[in-house]
Short mmCIF file of N, CA and C in Angstrom, two decimals:
data_model
loop_
_atom_site.label_atom_id
_atom_site.label_comp_id
_atom_site.label_asym_id
_atom_site.label_seq_id
_atom_site.Cartn_x
_atom_site.Cartn_y
_atom_site.Cartn_z
N MET A 106 0.83 -1.19 0.00
CA MET A 106 0.00 0.00 0.00
C MET A 106 0.87 1.25 0.00
N HIS A 107 0.44 2.24 -0.70
CA HIS A 107 1.11 3.52 -0.78
C HIS A 107 0.22 4.54 -0.09
N ARG A 108 0.74 5.19 0.94
CA ARG A 108 -0.02 6.23 1.64
C ARG A 108 0.05 7.48 0.79
N ASP A 109 -1.09 8.01 0.43
CA ASP A 109 -1.09 9.08 -0.54
C ASP A 109 -1.79 10.34 -0.08
N LYS A 110 -2.68 10.26 0.87
CA LYS A 110 -3.48 11.43 1.20
C LYS A 110 -3.95 11.36 2.64
N VAL A 111 -3.95 12.51 3.30
CA VAL A 111 -4.58 12.60 4.60
C VAL A 111 -5.66 13.66 4.51
N SER A 112 -6.86 13.30 4.86
CA SER A 112 -7.98 14.23 4.89
C SER A 112 -8.35 14.37 6.35
N GLY A 113 -8.02 15.52 6.94
CA GLY A 113 -8.18 15.65 8.37
C GLY A 113 -7.26 14.65 9.03
N SER A 114 -7.82 13.69 9.73
CA SER A 114 -7.01 12.66 10.35
C SER A 114 -7.19 11.30 9.68
N LEU A 115 -7.97 11.23 8.61
CA LEU A 115 -8.20 9.96 7.94
C LEU A 115 -7.11 9.69 6.93
N VAL A 116 -6.46 8.54 7.04
CA VAL A 116 -5.42 8.16 6.10
C VAL A 116 -6.05 7.36 4.98
N THR A 117 -5.85 7.79 3.75
CA THR A 117 -6.32 7.07 2.59
C THR A 117 -5.14 6.36 1.96
N ALA A 118 -5.28 5.06 1.74
CA ALA A 118 -4.20 4.26 1.16
C ALA A 118 -4.60 3.83 -0.24
N TYR A 119 -3.64 3.86 -1.16
CA TYR A 119 -3.87 3.44 -2.53
C TYR A 119 -2.98 2.25 -2.83
N GLY A 120 -3.58 1.21 -3.38
CA GLY A 120 -2.81 0.07 -3.87
C GLY A 120 -2.39 0.36 -5.29
N LEU A 121 -1.18 0.00 -5.64
CA LEU A 121 -0.65 0.25 -6.97
C LEU A 121 -0.47 -1.05 -7.72
N ASP A 122 -0.80 -1.04 -9.01
CA ASP A 122 -0.55 -2.23 -9.82
C ASP A 122 0.90 -2.22 -10.30
N SER A 123 1.28 -3.19 -11.14
CA SER A 123 2.67 -3.32 -11.57
C SER A 123 3.15 -2.14 -12.40
N ALA A 124 2.22 -1.35 -12.96
CA ALA A 124 2.60 -0.17 -13.74
C ALA A 124 2.50 1.11 -12.91
N ASN A 125 2.38 0.96 -11.59
CA ASN A 125 2.25 2.08 -10.65
C ASN A 125 0.98 2.90 -10.86
N ASN A 126 -0.07 2.28 -11.37
CA ASN A 126 -1.39 2.92 -11.47
C ASN A 126 -2.17 2.56 -10.21
N ARG A 127 -3.02 3.47 -9.77
CA ARG A 127 -3.84 3.17 -8.60
C ARG A 127 -4.80 2.05 -8.95
N SER A 128 -4.79 1.02 -8.14
CA SER A 128 -5.65 -0.13 -8.40
C SER A 128 -6.70 -0.33 -7.32
N GLU A 129 -6.50 0.26 -6.15
CA GLU A 129 -7.47 0.17 -5.08
C GLU A 129 -7.31 1.34 -4.14
N ARG A 130 -8.37 1.63 -3.41
CA ARG A 130 -8.35 2.72 -2.44
C ARG A 130 -9.05 2.26 -1.18
N THR A 131 -8.40 2.50 -0.04
CA THR A 131 -9.02 2.18 1.24
C THR A 131 -8.80 3.32 2.20
N ASN A 132 -9.77 3.54 3.05
CA ASN A 132 -9.63 4.56 4.09
C ASN A 132 -9.26 3.86 5.38
N GLY A 133 -8.13 4.24 5.91
CA GLY A 133 -7.61 3.61 7.12
C GLY A 133 -8.13 4.26 8.38
N ARG A 134 -7.60 3.77 9.50
CA ARG A 134 -7.99 4.33 10.79
C ARG A 134 -7.52 5.77 10.87
N THR A 135 -8.19 6.53 11.68
CA THR A 135 -7.80 7.92 11.86
C THR A 135 -6.52 7.99 12.69
N MET A 136 -5.81 9.08 12.53
CA MET A 136 -4.63 9.32 13.34
C MET A 136 -5.09 9.62 14.76
N ILE A 137 -4.39 9.06 15.71
CA ILE A 137 -4.70 9.37 17.11
C ILE A 137 -4.22 10.78 17.42
N ALA A 138 -3.05 11.11 16.89
CA ALA A 138 -2.50 12.46 17.07
C ALA A 138 -1.55 12.76 15.93
N GLU A 139 -1.47 14.03 15.54
CA GLU A 139 -0.50 14.46 14.53
C GLU A 139 -0.05 15.87 14.83
N TRP A 140 1.17 16.19 14.39
CA TRP A 140 1.77 17.48 14.65
C TRP A 140 2.42 18.02 13.39
N GLU A 141 2.37 19.31 13.20
CA GLU A 141 3.06 19.97 12.10
C GLU A 141 4.55 19.99 12.42
N ALA A 142 5.37 19.57 11.49
CA ALA A 142 6.81 19.47 11.72
C ALA A 142 7.43 20.82 12.07
N GLU A 143 6.92 21.89 11.45
CA GLU A 143 7.51 23.20 11.70
C GLU A 143 7.26 23.70 13.13
N ALA A 144 6.32 23.09 13.85
CA ALA A 144 6.03 23.49 15.22
C ALA A 144 6.84 22.69 16.25
N LEU A 145 7.60 21.70 15.77
CA LEU A 145 8.37 20.85 16.68
C LEU A 145 9.80 21.35 16.84
N ALA A 146 10.49 20.81 17.83
CA ALA A 146 11.89 21.15 18.06
C ALA A 146 12.73 20.71 16.86
N HIS A 147 13.90 21.30 16.70
CA HIS A 147 14.79 20.97 15.58
C HIS A 147 16.22 21.41 15.92
N SER A 148 17.19 20.84 15.19
CA SER A 148 18.58 21.26 15.37
C SER A 148 19.21 21.70 14.06
N THR A 149 18.48 21.57 12.95
CA THR A 149 18.98 21.99 11.65
C THR A 149 17.81 22.30 10.74
N GLY A 150 18.10 22.82 9.57
CA GLY A 150 17.07 23.08 8.58
C GLY A 150 16.45 24.45 8.70
N TYR A 151 15.37 24.65 7.94
CA TYR A 151 14.69 25.94 7.87
C TYR A 151 13.23 25.72 7.54
N LEU A 152 12.42 26.76 7.74
CA LEU A 152 11.00 26.68 7.45
C LEU A 152 10.74 26.88 5.97
N GLU A 153 9.82 26.10 5.43
CA GLU A 153 9.29 26.32 4.09
C GLU A 153 7.78 26.46 4.22
N VAL A 154 7.10 26.66 3.11
CA VAL A 154 5.67 26.94 3.13
C VAL A 154 4.88 25.96 3.98
N ASP A 155 5.11 24.68 3.82
CA ASP A 155 4.32 23.71 4.57
C ASP A 155 5.18 22.66 5.24
N GLY A 156 6.26 23.09 5.84
CA GLY A 156 7.07 22.12 6.57
C GLY A 156 8.43 22.64 6.97
N ARG A 157 9.23 21.75 7.48
CA ARG A 157 10.60 22.02 7.89
C ARG A 157 11.50 21.28 6.93
N ALA A 158 12.46 22.00 6.33
CA ALA A 158 13.29 21.43 5.26
C ALA A 158 14.77 21.51 5.58
N GLY A 159 15.50 20.67 4.86
CA GLY A 159 16.95 20.70 4.88
C GLY A 159 17.43 20.42 3.47
N ASP A 160 18.60 20.94 3.14
CA ASP A 160 19.17 20.68 1.82
C ASP A 160 20.67 20.47 1.97
N THR A 161 21.38 20.40 0.86
CA THR A 161 22.81 20.09 0.90
C THR A 161 23.64 21.21 1.52
N ASN A 162 23.05 22.37 1.76
CA ASN A 162 23.76 23.47 2.41
C ASN A 162 23.58 23.48 3.92
N GLN A 163 22.78 22.56 4.44
CA GLN A 163 22.52 22.49 5.89
C GLN A 163 23.48 21.50 6.53
N ARG A 164 23.56 21.56 7.84
CA ARG A 164 24.35 20.56 8.55
C ARG A 164 23.44 19.38 8.92
N GLU A 165 24.04 18.24 9.13
CA GLU A 165 23.34 17.05 9.57
C GLU A 165 22.68 17.32 10.92
N GLY A 166 21.50 16.77 11.12
CA GLY A 166 20.83 16.93 12.41
C GLY A 166 19.35 16.66 12.32
N PHE A 167 18.63 17.04 13.37
CA PHE A 167 17.20 16.78 13.44
C PHE A 167 16.40 17.88 12.75
N LEU A 168 15.64 17.50 11.71
CA LEU A 168 14.70 18.43 11.11
C LEU A 168 13.51 18.63 12.03
N ASN A 169 13.18 17.60 12.77
CA ASN A 169 12.16 17.74 13.80
C ASN A 169 12.37 16.70 14.88
N GLY A 170 11.92 17.04 16.05
CA GLY A 170 11.91 16.15 17.19
C GLY A 170 10.76 16.57 18.08
N GLY A 171 10.21 15.69 18.81
CA GLY A 171 9.08 16.02 19.65
C GLY A 171 7.88 15.21 19.21
N PRO A 172 6.78 15.43 19.77
CA PRO A 172 6.34 16.49 20.66
C PRO A 172 6.53 16.18 22.14
N TYR A 173 7.22 15.10 22.48
CA TYR A 173 7.46 14.70 23.87
C TYR A 173 6.14 14.39 24.57
N THR A 174 5.30 13.62 23.88
CA THR A 174 3.99 13.31 24.41
C THR A 174 4.01 12.09 25.33
N PRO A 175 3.42 12.21 26.53
CA PRO A 175 3.30 11.06 27.42
C PRO A 175 1.98 10.32 27.21
N ASN A 176 1.23 10.69 26.18
CA ASN A 176 -0.14 10.21 26.01
C ASN A 176 -0.30 9.03 25.05
N VAL A 177 0.79 8.41 24.60
CA VAL A 177 0.66 7.26 23.71
C VAL A 177 0.34 6.05 24.58
N PRO A 178 -0.82 5.42 24.36
CA PRO A 178 -1.20 4.30 25.22
C PRO A 178 -0.37 3.05 24.98
N VAL A 179 -0.37 2.17 25.96
CA VAL A 179 0.30 0.88 25.84
C VAL A 179 -0.32 0.13 24.67
N GLY A 180 0.54 -0.52 23.87
CA GLY A 180 0.06 -1.32 22.76
C GLY A 180 0.84 -1.06 21.49
N ASP A 181 0.36 -1.64 20.40
CA ASP A 181 1.00 -1.50 19.10
C ASP A 181 0.47 -0.27 18.37
N HIS A 182 1.38 0.46 17.75
CA HIS A 182 1.04 1.69 17.02
C HIS A 182 1.86 1.76 15.74
N VAL A 183 1.55 2.75 14.93
CA VAL A 183 2.32 3.03 13.73
C VAL A 183 2.58 4.53 13.71
N ALA A 184 3.87 4.91 13.72
CA ALA A 184 4.24 6.33 13.56
C ALA A 184 4.20 6.63 12.07
N VAL A 185 3.76 7.85 11.72
CA VAL A 185 3.60 8.23 10.32
C VAL A 185 4.25 9.58 10.09
N TRP A 186 5.04 9.68 9.01
CA TRP A 186 5.67 10.91 8.58
C TRP A 186 5.19 11.25 7.18
N ARG A 187 4.97 12.53 6.89
CA ARG A 187 4.64 13.01 5.54
C ARG A 187 5.85 13.82 5.06
N ILE A 188 6.57 13.29 4.05
CA ILE A 188 7.86 13.86 3.65
C ILE A 188 7.96 13.89 2.12
N LEU A 189 8.66 14.90 1.60
CA LEU A 189 9.00 14.91 0.18
C LEU A 189 10.50 15.04 0.00
N ILE A 190 10.96 14.75 -1.22
CA ILE A 190 12.39 14.82 -1.57
C ILE A 190 12.52 15.46 -2.95
N ASP A 191 13.69 16.04 -3.21
CA ASP A 191 13.90 16.69 -4.51
C ASP A 191 14.04 15.70 -5.65
N THR A 192 14.88 14.70 -5.52
CA THR A 192 15.13 13.75 -6.60
C THR A 192 15.18 12.33 -6.04
N PRO A 193 14.18 11.51 -6.36
CA PRO A 193 14.21 10.12 -5.90
C PRO A 193 15.02 9.23 -6.85
N GLN A 194 15.06 7.97 -6.55
CA GLN A 194 15.66 6.95 -7.42
C GLN A 194 17.13 7.19 -7.73
N ASP A 195 17.82 7.87 -6.87
CA ASP A 195 19.25 8.09 -7.06
C ASP A 195 19.97 6.76 -6.83
N SER A 196 21.04 6.53 -7.55
CA SER A 196 21.78 5.28 -7.38
C SER A 196 22.60 5.23 -6.10
N ASN A 197 22.74 6.37 -5.42
CA ASN A 197 23.48 6.42 -4.18
C ASN A 197 22.63 5.78 -3.06
N PRO A 198 23.08 4.69 -2.45
CA PRO A 198 22.29 4.02 -1.42
C PRO A 198 22.38 4.69 -0.05
N ALA A 199 23.07 5.82 0.04
CA ALA A 199 23.25 6.49 1.33
C ALA A 199 21.91 6.91 1.93
N THR A 200 21.83 6.90 3.24
CA THR A 200 20.62 7.28 3.96
C THR A 200 20.40 8.79 3.85
N VAL A 201 19.17 9.17 3.53
CA VAL A 201 18.77 10.58 3.47
C VAL A 201 18.19 11.01 4.81
N VAL A 202 17.31 10.18 5.38
CA VAL A 202 16.75 10.47 6.70
C VAL A 202 16.62 9.18 7.51
N ARG A 203 16.67 9.35 8.82
CA ARG A 203 16.36 8.27 9.76
C ARG A 203 15.10 8.71 10.49
N LEU A 204 14.06 7.91 10.40
CA LEU A 204 12.81 8.16 11.12
C LEU A 204 12.85 7.32 12.38
N ASP A 205 12.55 7.93 13.51
CA ASP A 205 12.81 7.30 14.79
C ASP A 205 11.70 7.62 15.79
N VAL A 206 11.23 6.60 16.49
CA VAL A 206 10.33 6.79 17.63
C VAL A 206 11.20 6.63 18.87
N TRP A 207 11.41 7.72 19.59
CA TRP A 207 12.36 7.76 20.69
C TRP A 207 11.64 7.90 22.02
N ASP A 208 12.00 7.06 22.97
CA ASP A 208 11.49 7.12 24.33
C ASP A 208 12.44 8.00 25.14
N ILE A 209 12.00 9.20 25.46
CA ILE A 209 12.84 10.17 26.19
C ILE A 209 13.22 9.62 27.57
N ASN A 210 12.27 9.06 28.29
CA ASN A 210 12.52 8.61 29.65
C ASN A 210 13.50 7.44 29.71
N ALA A 211 13.39 6.51 28.77
CA ALA A 211 14.28 5.35 28.74
C ALA A 211 15.57 5.63 27.98
N GLY A 212 15.59 6.72 27.20
CA GLY A 212 16.78 7.06 26.43
C GLY A 212 17.10 6.04 25.35
N ARG A 213 16.03 5.55 24.68
CA ARG A 213 16.27 4.55 23.64
C ARG A 213 15.21 4.63 22.54
N SER A 214 15.57 4.08 21.41
CA SER A 214 14.66 4.02 20.27
C SER A 214 13.70 2.84 20.43
N LEU A 215 12.41 3.10 20.21
CA LEU A 215 11.43 2.02 20.19
C LEU A 215 11.38 1.38 18.81
N ALA A 216 11.69 2.17 17.78
CA ALA A 216 11.73 1.66 16.40
C ALA A 216 12.28 2.75 15.50
N PHE A 217 12.91 2.34 14.40
CA PHE A 217 13.41 3.32 13.44
C PHE A 217 13.50 2.68 12.06
N VAL A 218 13.63 3.53 11.05
CA VAL A 218 13.86 3.09 9.68
C VAL A 218 14.81 4.08 9.03
N LEU A 219 15.70 3.57 8.17
CA LEU A 219 16.62 4.41 7.39
C LEU A 219 16.08 4.49 5.97
N LEU A 220 15.96 5.71 5.44
CA LEU A 220 15.40 5.88 4.10
C LEU A 220 16.44 6.44 3.13
N PRO A 221 16.74 5.71 2.06
CA PRO A 221 17.58 6.23 0.97
C PRO A 221 16.67 6.97 -0.03
N ARG A 222 17.25 7.64 -1.02
CA ARG A 222 16.46 8.33 -2.04
C ARG A 222 15.46 7.40 -2.73
N SER A 223 15.85 6.17 -2.93
CA SER A 223 15.00 5.24 -3.66
C SER A 223 13.69 4.92 -2.93
N ALA A 224 13.55 5.35 -1.68
CA ALA A 224 12.31 5.12 -0.94
C ALA A 224 11.16 5.99 -1.47
N TRP A 225 11.49 7.07 -2.17
CA TRP A 225 10.46 7.95 -2.72
C TRP A 225 10.14 7.55 -4.15
N ARG A 226 8.89 7.76 -4.56
CA ARG A 226 8.44 7.41 -5.91
C ARG A 226 8.56 8.57 -6.89
N ALA A 227 8.46 9.80 -6.39
CA ALA A 227 8.44 10.96 -7.29
C ALA A 227 9.09 12.16 -6.61
N ALA A 228 9.61 13.06 -7.43
CA ALA A 228 10.23 14.28 -6.93
C ALA A 228 9.16 15.28 -6.49
N TRP A 229 9.44 16.01 -5.43
CA TRP A 229 8.61 17.11 -4.94
C TRP A 229 7.16 16.71 -4.70
N THR A 230 6.96 15.47 -4.30
CA THR A 230 5.62 14.95 -4.02
C THR A 230 5.65 14.31 -2.64
N TYR A 231 4.71 14.73 -1.79
CA TYR A 231 4.68 14.15 -0.45
C TYR A 231 4.33 12.68 -0.50
N GLN A 232 4.97 11.96 0.40
CA GLN A 232 4.73 10.54 0.54
C GLN A 232 4.69 10.22 2.03
N TYR A 233 3.91 9.22 2.40
CA TYR A 233 3.82 8.81 3.80
C TYR A 233 4.75 7.64 4.06
N PHE A 234 5.44 7.72 5.20
CA PHE A 234 6.32 6.64 5.64
C PHE A 234 5.87 6.22 7.03
N GLU A 235 5.87 4.92 7.27
CA GLU A 235 5.37 4.38 8.53
C GLU A 235 6.45 3.60 9.26
N VAL A 236 6.41 3.70 10.58
CA VAL A 236 7.32 2.93 11.43
C VAL A 236 6.47 2.30 12.55
N PRO A 237 6.23 0.99 12.49
CA PRO A 237 5.49 0.33 13.57
C PRO A 237 6.31 0.34 14.86
N PHE A 238 5.62 0.56 15.98
CA PHE A 238 6.30 0.54 17.28
C PHE A 238 5.33 0.05 18.34
N THR A 239 5.89 -0.38 19.46
CA THR A 239 5.08 -0.87 20.57
C THR A 239 5.47 -0.13 21.84
N VAL A 240 4.47 0.29 22.58
CA VAL A 240 4.68 0.86 23.91
C VAL A 240 4.32 -0.24 24.90
N GLY A 241 5.32 -0.72 25.64
CA GLY A 241 5.11 -1.78 26.62
C GLY A 241 4.55 -1.23 27.92
N ALA A 242 4.08 -2.13 28.77
CA ALA A 242 3.51 -1.72 30.05
C ALA A 242 4.51 -0.92 30.88
N GLY A 243 5.79 -1.26 30.82
CA GLY A 243 6.82 -0.55 31.57
C GLY A 243 7.13 0.82 31.00
N GLU A 244 6.62 1.12 29.82
CA GLU A 244 6.85 2.43 29.17
C GLU A 244 5.62 3.33 29.22
N ALA A 245 4.56 2.89 29.89
CA ALA A 245 3.33 3.68 29.98
C ALA A 245 3.64 5.05 30.58
N GLY A 246 3.17 6.09 29.93
CA GLY A 246 3.38 7.45 30.42
C GLY A 246 4.72 8.05 30.05
N HIS A 247 5.60 7.28 29.39
CA HIS A 247 6.89 7.84 28.95
C HIS A 247 6.65 8.87 27.85
N GLU A 248 7.48 9.89 27.82
CA GLU A 248 7.39 10.90 26.77
C GLU A 248 8.02 10.35 25.49
N LEU A 249 7.27 10.40 24.39
CA LEU A 249 7.77 9.92 23.12
C LEU A 249 8.01 11.07 22.16
N GLU A 250 9.02 10.87 21.35
CA GLU A 250 9.44 11.85 20.36
C GLU A 250 9.47 11.14 19.00
N PHE A 251 8.88 11.79 17.98
CA PHE A 251 8.89 11.27 16.62
C PHE A 251 9.89 12.12 15.85
N ARG A 252 11.09 11.54 15.59
CA ARG A 252 12.22 12.32 15.12
C ARG A 252 12.54 12.05 13.65
N THR A 253 13.00 13.09 12.98
CA THR A 253 13.49 12.98 11.61
C THR A 253 14.93 13.46 11.61
N TYR A 254 15.88 12.52 11.52
CA TYR A 254 17.29 12.88 11.47
C TYR A 254 17.69 13.00 10.01
N PHE A 255 18.27 14.11 9.64
CA PHE A 255 18.55 14.48 8.25
C PHE A 255 20.04 14.39 7.94
N PHE A 256 20.35 13.79 6.79
CA PHE A 256 21.72 13.76 6.26
C PHE A 256 21.73 14.64 5.02
N PRO A 257 22.61 15.64 4.93
CA PRO A 257 22.53 16.67 3.88
C PRO A 257 23.01 16.22 2.49
N ILE A 258 22.30 15.24 1.93
CA ILE A 258 22.64 14.79 0.58
C ILE A 258 21.47 14.99 -0.39
N ALA A 259 20.40 15.64 0.07
CA ALA A 259 19.22 15.90 -0.75
C ALA A 259 18.43 17.04 -0.13
N HIS A 260 17.47 17.56 -0.88
CA HIS A 260 16.51 18.51 -0.31
C HIS A 260 15.34 17.68 0.19
N VAL A 261 15.04 17.79 1.48
CA VAL A 261 13.98 17.02 2.12
C VAL A 261 13.09 18.00 2.89
N ARG A 262 11.77 17.78 2.82
CA ARG A 262 10.83 18.59 3.60
C ARG A 262 9.88 17.67 4.35
N VAL A 263 9.78 17.88 5.67
CA VAL A 263 8.85 17.13 6.51
C VAL A 263 7.66 18.04 6.79
N ASP A 264 6.46 17.54 6.48
CA ASP A 264 5.24 18.32 6.71
C ASP A 264 4.62 17.98 8.05
N LYS A 265 4.35 16.70 8.29
CA LYS A 265 3.66 16.28 9.51
C LYS A 265 4.26 15.00 10.05
N VAL A 266 4.06 14.79 11.34
CA VAL A 266 4.35 13.52 11.99
C VAL A 266 3.18 13.20 12.90
N GLY A 267 2.98 11.93 13.14
CA GLY A 267 1.88 11.52 14.02
C GLY A 267 1.94 10.03 14.25
N TYR A 268 0.85 9.52 14.84
CA TYR A 268 0.78 8.08 15.03
C TYR A 268 -0.68 7.64 15.00
N ARG A 269 -0.84 6.37 14.70
CA ARG A 269 -2.17 5.77 14.73
C ARG A 269 -2.09 4.44 15.43
#
């Protein structure tokens, strides 16, 4: 499934056939919470019209971090990022961003994924990326951060982060 659109908090998923044409559409569960990336903490990058961006002139670091929410209930969840890139399908396998669900209180990652350019389907088009994670009983009430760590080898813009 390719995450293609968020209407309010409803995630719409599109299935693609072998020629990358939309072959099915389903409306998924609503987001429990979502945040605009430009409103979150950061250590690098700059504001753009609808997000926080970094490019090859920026230093490596967090395009966003936060919101430090203690309200994620115990159980299985999926963190979701809405991100675009300047040029996908580059032959360079280097990581462009690391998406990370970080437990502030425990000082550890609950889950992460490394994304190379080839993870995007099209240039300058937002795409949704998901990272499944679990909050255990011992982590109840811990502050969680949904982080985007940026490596300055592309132009990347993060619009939103959230979880369902």
